[in-house]
PDB file of N, CA, C and O in Angstrom:
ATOM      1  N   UNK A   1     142.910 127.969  74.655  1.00  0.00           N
ATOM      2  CA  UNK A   1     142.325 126.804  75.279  1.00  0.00           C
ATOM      3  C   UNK A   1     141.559 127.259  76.525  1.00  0.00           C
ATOM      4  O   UNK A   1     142.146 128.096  77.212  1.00  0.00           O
ATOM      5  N   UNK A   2     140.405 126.872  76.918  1.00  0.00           N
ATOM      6  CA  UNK A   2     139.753 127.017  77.777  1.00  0.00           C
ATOM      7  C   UNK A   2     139.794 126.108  78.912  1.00  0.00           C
ATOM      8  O   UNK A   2     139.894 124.898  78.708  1.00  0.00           O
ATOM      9  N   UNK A   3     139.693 126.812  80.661  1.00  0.00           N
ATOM     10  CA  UNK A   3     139.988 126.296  81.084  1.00  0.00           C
ATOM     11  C   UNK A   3     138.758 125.845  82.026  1.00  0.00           C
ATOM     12  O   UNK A   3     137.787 126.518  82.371  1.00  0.00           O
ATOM     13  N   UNK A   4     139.175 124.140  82.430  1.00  0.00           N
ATOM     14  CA  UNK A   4     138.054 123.999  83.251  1.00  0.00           C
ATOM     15  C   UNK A   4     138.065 123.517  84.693  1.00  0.00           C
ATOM     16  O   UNK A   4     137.859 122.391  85.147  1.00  0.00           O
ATOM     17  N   UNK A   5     138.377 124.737  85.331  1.00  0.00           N
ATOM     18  CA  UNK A   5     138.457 124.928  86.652  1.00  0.00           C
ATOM     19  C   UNK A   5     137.378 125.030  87.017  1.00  0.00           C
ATOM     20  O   UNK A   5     136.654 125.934  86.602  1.00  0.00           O
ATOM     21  N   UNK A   6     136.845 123.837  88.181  1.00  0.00           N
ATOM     22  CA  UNK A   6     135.368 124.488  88.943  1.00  0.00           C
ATOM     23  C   UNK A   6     135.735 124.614  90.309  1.00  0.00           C
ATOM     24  O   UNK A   6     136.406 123.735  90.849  1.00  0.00           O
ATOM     25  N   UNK A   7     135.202 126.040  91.167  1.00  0.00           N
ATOM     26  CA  UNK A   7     135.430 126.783  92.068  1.00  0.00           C
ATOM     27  C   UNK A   7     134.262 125.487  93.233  1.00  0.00           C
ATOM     28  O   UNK A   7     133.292 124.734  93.302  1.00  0.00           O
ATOM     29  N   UNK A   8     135.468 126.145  93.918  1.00  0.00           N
ATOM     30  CA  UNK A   8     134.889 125.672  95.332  1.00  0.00           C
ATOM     31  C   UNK A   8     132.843 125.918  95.454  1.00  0.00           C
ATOM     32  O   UNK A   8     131.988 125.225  96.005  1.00  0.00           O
ATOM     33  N   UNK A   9     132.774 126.839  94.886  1.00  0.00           N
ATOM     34  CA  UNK A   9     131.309 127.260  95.165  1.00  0.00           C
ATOM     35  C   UNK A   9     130.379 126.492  93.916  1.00  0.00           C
ATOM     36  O   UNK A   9     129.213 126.105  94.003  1.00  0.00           O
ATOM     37  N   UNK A  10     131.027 126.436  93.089  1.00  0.00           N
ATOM     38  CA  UNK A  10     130.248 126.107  91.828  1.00  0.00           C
ATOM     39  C   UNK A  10     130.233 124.383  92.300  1.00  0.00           C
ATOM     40  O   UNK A  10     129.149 123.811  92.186  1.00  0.00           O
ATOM     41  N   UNK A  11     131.283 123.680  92.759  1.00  0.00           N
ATOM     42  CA  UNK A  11     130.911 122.433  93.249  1.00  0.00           C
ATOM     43  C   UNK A  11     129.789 122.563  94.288  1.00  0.00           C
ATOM     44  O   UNK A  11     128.704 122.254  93.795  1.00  0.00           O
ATOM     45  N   UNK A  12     129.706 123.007  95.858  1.00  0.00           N
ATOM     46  CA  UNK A  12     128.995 122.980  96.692  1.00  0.00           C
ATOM     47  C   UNK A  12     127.749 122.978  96.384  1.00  0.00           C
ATOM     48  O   UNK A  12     127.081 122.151  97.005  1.00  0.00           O
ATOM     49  N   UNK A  13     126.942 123.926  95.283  1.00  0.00           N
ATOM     50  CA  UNK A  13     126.316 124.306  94.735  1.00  0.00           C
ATOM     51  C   UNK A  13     125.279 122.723  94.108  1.00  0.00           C
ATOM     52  O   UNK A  13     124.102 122.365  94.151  1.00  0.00           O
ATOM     53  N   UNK A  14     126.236 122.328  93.712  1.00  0.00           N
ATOM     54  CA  UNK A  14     126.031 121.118  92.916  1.00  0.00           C
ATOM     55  C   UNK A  14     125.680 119.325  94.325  1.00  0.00           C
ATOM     56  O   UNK A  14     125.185 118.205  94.197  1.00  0.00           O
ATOM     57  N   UNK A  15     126.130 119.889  95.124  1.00  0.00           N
ATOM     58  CA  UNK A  15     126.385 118.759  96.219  1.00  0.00           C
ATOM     59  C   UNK A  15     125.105 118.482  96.889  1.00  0.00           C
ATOM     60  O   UNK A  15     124.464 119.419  97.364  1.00  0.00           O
ATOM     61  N   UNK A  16     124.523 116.815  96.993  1.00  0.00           N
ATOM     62  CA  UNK A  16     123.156 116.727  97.523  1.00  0.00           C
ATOM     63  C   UNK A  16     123.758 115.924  99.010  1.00  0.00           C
ATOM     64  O   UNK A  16     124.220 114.796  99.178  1.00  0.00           O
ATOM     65  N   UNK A  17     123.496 117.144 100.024  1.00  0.00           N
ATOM     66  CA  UNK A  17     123.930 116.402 101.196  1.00  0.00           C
ATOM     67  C   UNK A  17     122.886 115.525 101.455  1.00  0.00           C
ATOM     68  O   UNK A  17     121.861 115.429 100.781  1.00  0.00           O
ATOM     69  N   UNK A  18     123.192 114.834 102.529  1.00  0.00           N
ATOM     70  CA  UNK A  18     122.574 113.641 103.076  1.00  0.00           C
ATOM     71  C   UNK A  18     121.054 114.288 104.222  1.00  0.00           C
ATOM     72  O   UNK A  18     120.027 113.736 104.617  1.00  0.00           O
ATOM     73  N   UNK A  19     121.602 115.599 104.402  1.00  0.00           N
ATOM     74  CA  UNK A  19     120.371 115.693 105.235  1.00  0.00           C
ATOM     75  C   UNK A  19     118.652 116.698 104.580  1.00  0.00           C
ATOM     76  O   UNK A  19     117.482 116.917 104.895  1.00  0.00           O
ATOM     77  N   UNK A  20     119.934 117.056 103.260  1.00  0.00           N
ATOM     78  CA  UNK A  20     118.405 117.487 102.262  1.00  0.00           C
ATOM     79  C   UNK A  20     117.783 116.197 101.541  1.00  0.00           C
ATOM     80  O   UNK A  20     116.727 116.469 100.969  1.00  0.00           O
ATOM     81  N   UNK A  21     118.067 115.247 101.463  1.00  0.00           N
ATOM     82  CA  UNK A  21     117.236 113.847 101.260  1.00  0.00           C
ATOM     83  C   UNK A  21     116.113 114.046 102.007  1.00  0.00           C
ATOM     84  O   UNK A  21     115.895 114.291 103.194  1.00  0.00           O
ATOM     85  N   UNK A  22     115.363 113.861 100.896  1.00  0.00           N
ATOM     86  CA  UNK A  22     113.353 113.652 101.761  1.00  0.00           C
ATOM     87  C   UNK A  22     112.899 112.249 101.030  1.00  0.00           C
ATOM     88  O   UNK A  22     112.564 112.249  99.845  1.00  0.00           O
ATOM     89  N   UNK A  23     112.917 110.919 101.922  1.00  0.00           N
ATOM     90  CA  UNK A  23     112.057 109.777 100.950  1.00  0.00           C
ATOM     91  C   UNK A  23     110.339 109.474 100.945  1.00  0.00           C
ATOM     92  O   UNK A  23     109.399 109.584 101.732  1.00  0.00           O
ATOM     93  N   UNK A  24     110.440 109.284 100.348  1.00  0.00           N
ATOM     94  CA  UNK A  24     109.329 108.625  99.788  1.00  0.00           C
ATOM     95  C   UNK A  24     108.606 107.260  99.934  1.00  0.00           C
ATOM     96  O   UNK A  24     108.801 106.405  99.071  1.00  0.00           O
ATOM     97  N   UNK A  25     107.906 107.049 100.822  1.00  0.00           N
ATOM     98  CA  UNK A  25     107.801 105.163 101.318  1.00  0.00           C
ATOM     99  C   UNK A  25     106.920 104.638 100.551  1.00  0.00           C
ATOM    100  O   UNK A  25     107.009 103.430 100.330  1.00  0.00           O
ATOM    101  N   UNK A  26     105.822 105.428  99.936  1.00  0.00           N
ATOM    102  CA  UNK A  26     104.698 105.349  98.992  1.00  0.00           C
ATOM    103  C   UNK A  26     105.039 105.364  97.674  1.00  0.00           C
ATOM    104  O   UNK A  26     104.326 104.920  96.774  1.00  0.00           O
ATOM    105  N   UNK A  27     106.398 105.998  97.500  1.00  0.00           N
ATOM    106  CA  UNK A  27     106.059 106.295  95.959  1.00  0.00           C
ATOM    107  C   UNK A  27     105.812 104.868  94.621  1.00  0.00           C
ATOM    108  O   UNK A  27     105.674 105.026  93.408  1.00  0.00           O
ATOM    109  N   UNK A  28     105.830 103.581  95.390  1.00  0.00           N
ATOM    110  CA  UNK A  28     105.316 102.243  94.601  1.00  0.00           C
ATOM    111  C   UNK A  28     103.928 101.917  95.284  1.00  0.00           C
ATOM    112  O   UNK A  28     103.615 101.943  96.474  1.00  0.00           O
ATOM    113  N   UNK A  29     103.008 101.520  93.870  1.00  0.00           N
ATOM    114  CA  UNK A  29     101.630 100.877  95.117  1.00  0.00           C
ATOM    115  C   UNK A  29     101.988  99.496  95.848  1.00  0.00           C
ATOM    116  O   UNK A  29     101.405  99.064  96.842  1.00  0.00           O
ATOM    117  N   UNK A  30     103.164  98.817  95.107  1.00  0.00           N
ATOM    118  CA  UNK A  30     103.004  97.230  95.850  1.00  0.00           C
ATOM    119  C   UNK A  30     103.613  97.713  96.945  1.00  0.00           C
ATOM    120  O   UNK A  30     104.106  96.693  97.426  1.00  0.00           O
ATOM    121  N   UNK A  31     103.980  98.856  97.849  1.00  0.00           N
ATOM    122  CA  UNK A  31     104.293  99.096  99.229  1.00  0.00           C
ATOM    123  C   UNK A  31     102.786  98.729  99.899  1.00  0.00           C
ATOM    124  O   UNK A  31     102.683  98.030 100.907  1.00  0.00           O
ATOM    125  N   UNK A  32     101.833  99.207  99.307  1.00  0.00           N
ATOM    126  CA  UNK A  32     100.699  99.230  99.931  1.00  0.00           C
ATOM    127  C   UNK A  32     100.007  97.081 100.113  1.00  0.00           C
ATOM    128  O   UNK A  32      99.096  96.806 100.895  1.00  0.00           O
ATOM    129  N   UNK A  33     100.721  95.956  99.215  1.00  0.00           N
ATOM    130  CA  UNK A  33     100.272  95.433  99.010  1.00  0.00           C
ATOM    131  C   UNK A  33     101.046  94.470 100.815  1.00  0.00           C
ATOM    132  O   UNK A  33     102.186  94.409 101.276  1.00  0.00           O
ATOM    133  N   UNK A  34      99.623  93.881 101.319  1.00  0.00           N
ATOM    134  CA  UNK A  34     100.406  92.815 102.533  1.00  0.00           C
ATOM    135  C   UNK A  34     101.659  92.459 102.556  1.00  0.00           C
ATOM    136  O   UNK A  34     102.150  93.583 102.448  1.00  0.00           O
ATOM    137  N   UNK A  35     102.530  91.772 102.612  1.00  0.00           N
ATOM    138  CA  UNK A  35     103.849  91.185 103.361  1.00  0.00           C
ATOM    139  C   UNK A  35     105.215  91.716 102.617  1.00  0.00           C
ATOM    140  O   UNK A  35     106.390  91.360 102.708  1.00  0.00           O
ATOM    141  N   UNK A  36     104.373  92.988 101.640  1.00  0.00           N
ATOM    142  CA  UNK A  36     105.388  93.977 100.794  1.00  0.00           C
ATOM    143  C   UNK A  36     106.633  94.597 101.544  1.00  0.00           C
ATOM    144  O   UNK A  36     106.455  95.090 102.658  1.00  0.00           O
ATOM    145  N   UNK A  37     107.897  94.586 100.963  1.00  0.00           N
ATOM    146  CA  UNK A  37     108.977  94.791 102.198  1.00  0.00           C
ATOM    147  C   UNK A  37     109.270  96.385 102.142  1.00  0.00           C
ATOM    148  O   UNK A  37     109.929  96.941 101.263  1.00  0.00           O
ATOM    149  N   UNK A  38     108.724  96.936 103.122  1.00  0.00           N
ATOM    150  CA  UNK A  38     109.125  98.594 103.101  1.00  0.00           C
ATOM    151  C   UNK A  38     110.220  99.096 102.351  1.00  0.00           C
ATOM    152  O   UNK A  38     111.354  98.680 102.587  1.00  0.00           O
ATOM    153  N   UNK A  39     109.978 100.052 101.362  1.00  0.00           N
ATOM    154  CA  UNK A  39     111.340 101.097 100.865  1.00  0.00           C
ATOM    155  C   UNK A  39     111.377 102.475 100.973  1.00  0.00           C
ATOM    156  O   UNK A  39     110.483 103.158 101.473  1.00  0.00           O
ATOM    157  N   UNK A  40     112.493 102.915 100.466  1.00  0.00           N
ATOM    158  CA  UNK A  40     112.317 104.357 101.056  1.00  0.00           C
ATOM    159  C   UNK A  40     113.202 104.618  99.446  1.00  0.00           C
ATOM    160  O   UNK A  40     114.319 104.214  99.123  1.00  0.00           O
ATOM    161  N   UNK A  41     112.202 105.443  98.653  1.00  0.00           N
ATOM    162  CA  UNK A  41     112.677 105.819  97.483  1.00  0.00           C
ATOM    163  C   UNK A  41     113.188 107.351  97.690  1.00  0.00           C
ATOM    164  O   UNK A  41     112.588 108.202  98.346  1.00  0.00           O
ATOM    165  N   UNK A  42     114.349 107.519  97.038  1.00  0.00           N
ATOM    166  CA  UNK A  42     114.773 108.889  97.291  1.00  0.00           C
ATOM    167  C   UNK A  42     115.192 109.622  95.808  1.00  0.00           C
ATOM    168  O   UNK A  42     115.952 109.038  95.035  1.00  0.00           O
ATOM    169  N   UNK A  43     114.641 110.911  95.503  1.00  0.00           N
ATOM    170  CA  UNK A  43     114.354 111.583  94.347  1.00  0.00           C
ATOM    171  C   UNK A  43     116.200 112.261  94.291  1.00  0.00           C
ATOM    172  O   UNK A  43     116.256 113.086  95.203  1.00  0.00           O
ATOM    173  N   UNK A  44     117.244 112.200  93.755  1.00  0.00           N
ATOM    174  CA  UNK A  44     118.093 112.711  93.529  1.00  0.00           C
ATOM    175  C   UNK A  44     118.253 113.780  92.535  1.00  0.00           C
ATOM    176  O   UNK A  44     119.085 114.658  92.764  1.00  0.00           O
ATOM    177  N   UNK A  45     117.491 113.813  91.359  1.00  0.00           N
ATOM    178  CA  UNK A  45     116.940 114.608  90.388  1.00  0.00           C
ATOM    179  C   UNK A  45     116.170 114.498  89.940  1.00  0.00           C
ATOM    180  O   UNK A  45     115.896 113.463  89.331  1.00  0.00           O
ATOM    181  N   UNK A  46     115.394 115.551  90.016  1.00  0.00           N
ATOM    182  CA  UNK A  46     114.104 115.725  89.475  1.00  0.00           C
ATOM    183  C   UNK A  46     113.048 115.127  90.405  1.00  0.00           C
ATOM    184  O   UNK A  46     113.147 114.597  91.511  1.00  0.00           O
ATOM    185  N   UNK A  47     112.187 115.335  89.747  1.00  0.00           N
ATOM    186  CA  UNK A  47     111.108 114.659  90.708  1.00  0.00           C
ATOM    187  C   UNK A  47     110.771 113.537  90.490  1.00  0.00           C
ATOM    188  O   UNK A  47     109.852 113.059  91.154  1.00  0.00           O
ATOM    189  N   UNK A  48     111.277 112.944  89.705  1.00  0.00           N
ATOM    190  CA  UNK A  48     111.521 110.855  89.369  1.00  0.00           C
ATOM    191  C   UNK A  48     109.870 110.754  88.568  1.00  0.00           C
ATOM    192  O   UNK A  48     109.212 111.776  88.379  1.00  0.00           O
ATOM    193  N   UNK A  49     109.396 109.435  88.181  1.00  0.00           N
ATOM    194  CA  UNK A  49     108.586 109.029  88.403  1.00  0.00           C
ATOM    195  C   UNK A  49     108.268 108.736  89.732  1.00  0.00           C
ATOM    196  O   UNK A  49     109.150 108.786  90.590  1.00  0.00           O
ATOM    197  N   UNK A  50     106.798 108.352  90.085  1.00  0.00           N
ATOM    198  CA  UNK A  50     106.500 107.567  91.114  1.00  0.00           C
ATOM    199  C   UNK A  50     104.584 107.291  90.522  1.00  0.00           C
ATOM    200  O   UNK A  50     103.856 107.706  89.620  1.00  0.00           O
ATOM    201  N   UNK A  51     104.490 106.354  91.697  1.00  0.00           N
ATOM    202  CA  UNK A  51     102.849 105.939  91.824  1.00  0.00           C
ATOM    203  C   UNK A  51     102.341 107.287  92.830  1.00  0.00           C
ATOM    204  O   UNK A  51     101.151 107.506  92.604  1.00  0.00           O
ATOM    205  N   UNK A  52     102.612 107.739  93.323  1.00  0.00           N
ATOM    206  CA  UNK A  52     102.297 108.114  94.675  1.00  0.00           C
ATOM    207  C   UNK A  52     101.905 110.011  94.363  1.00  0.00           C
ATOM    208  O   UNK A  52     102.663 110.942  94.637  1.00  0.00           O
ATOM    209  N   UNK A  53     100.390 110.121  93.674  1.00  0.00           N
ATOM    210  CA  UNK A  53     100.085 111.787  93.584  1.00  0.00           C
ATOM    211  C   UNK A  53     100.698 112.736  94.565  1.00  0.00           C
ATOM    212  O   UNK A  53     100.646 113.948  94.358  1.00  0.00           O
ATOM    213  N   UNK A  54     101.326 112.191  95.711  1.00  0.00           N
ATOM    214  CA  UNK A  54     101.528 113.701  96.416  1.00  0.00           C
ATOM    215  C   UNK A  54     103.053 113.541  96.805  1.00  0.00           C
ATOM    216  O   UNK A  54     103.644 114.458  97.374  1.00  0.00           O
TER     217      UNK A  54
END
């Protein structure tokens, strides 16, 4: 039987702290549209969709 122990490192590894978060305020165009309510989209994996080329 195989065992499935994951090491202290192999978790950390895996862990998205809070201060490697980079958002995104653009990545919808209706941000851009008048009385539109600001968001802050944040990519957790991958590079998501978005509207926003850059």
């Amino acid at each position: 039987m195989k065992s499935n122990v994951v090491t202290a490192a192999q978790i950390a590894a895996r862990v998205i702290r809070r201060s490697d978060l980079k958002s995104d305020s653009e990545a919808f165009v209706d941000v851009r549209v008048p009385g539109s309510t600001p968001k802050f989209n944040y990519q957790l994996i991958g590079g998501g969709v978005s509207q926003n080329p850059h």
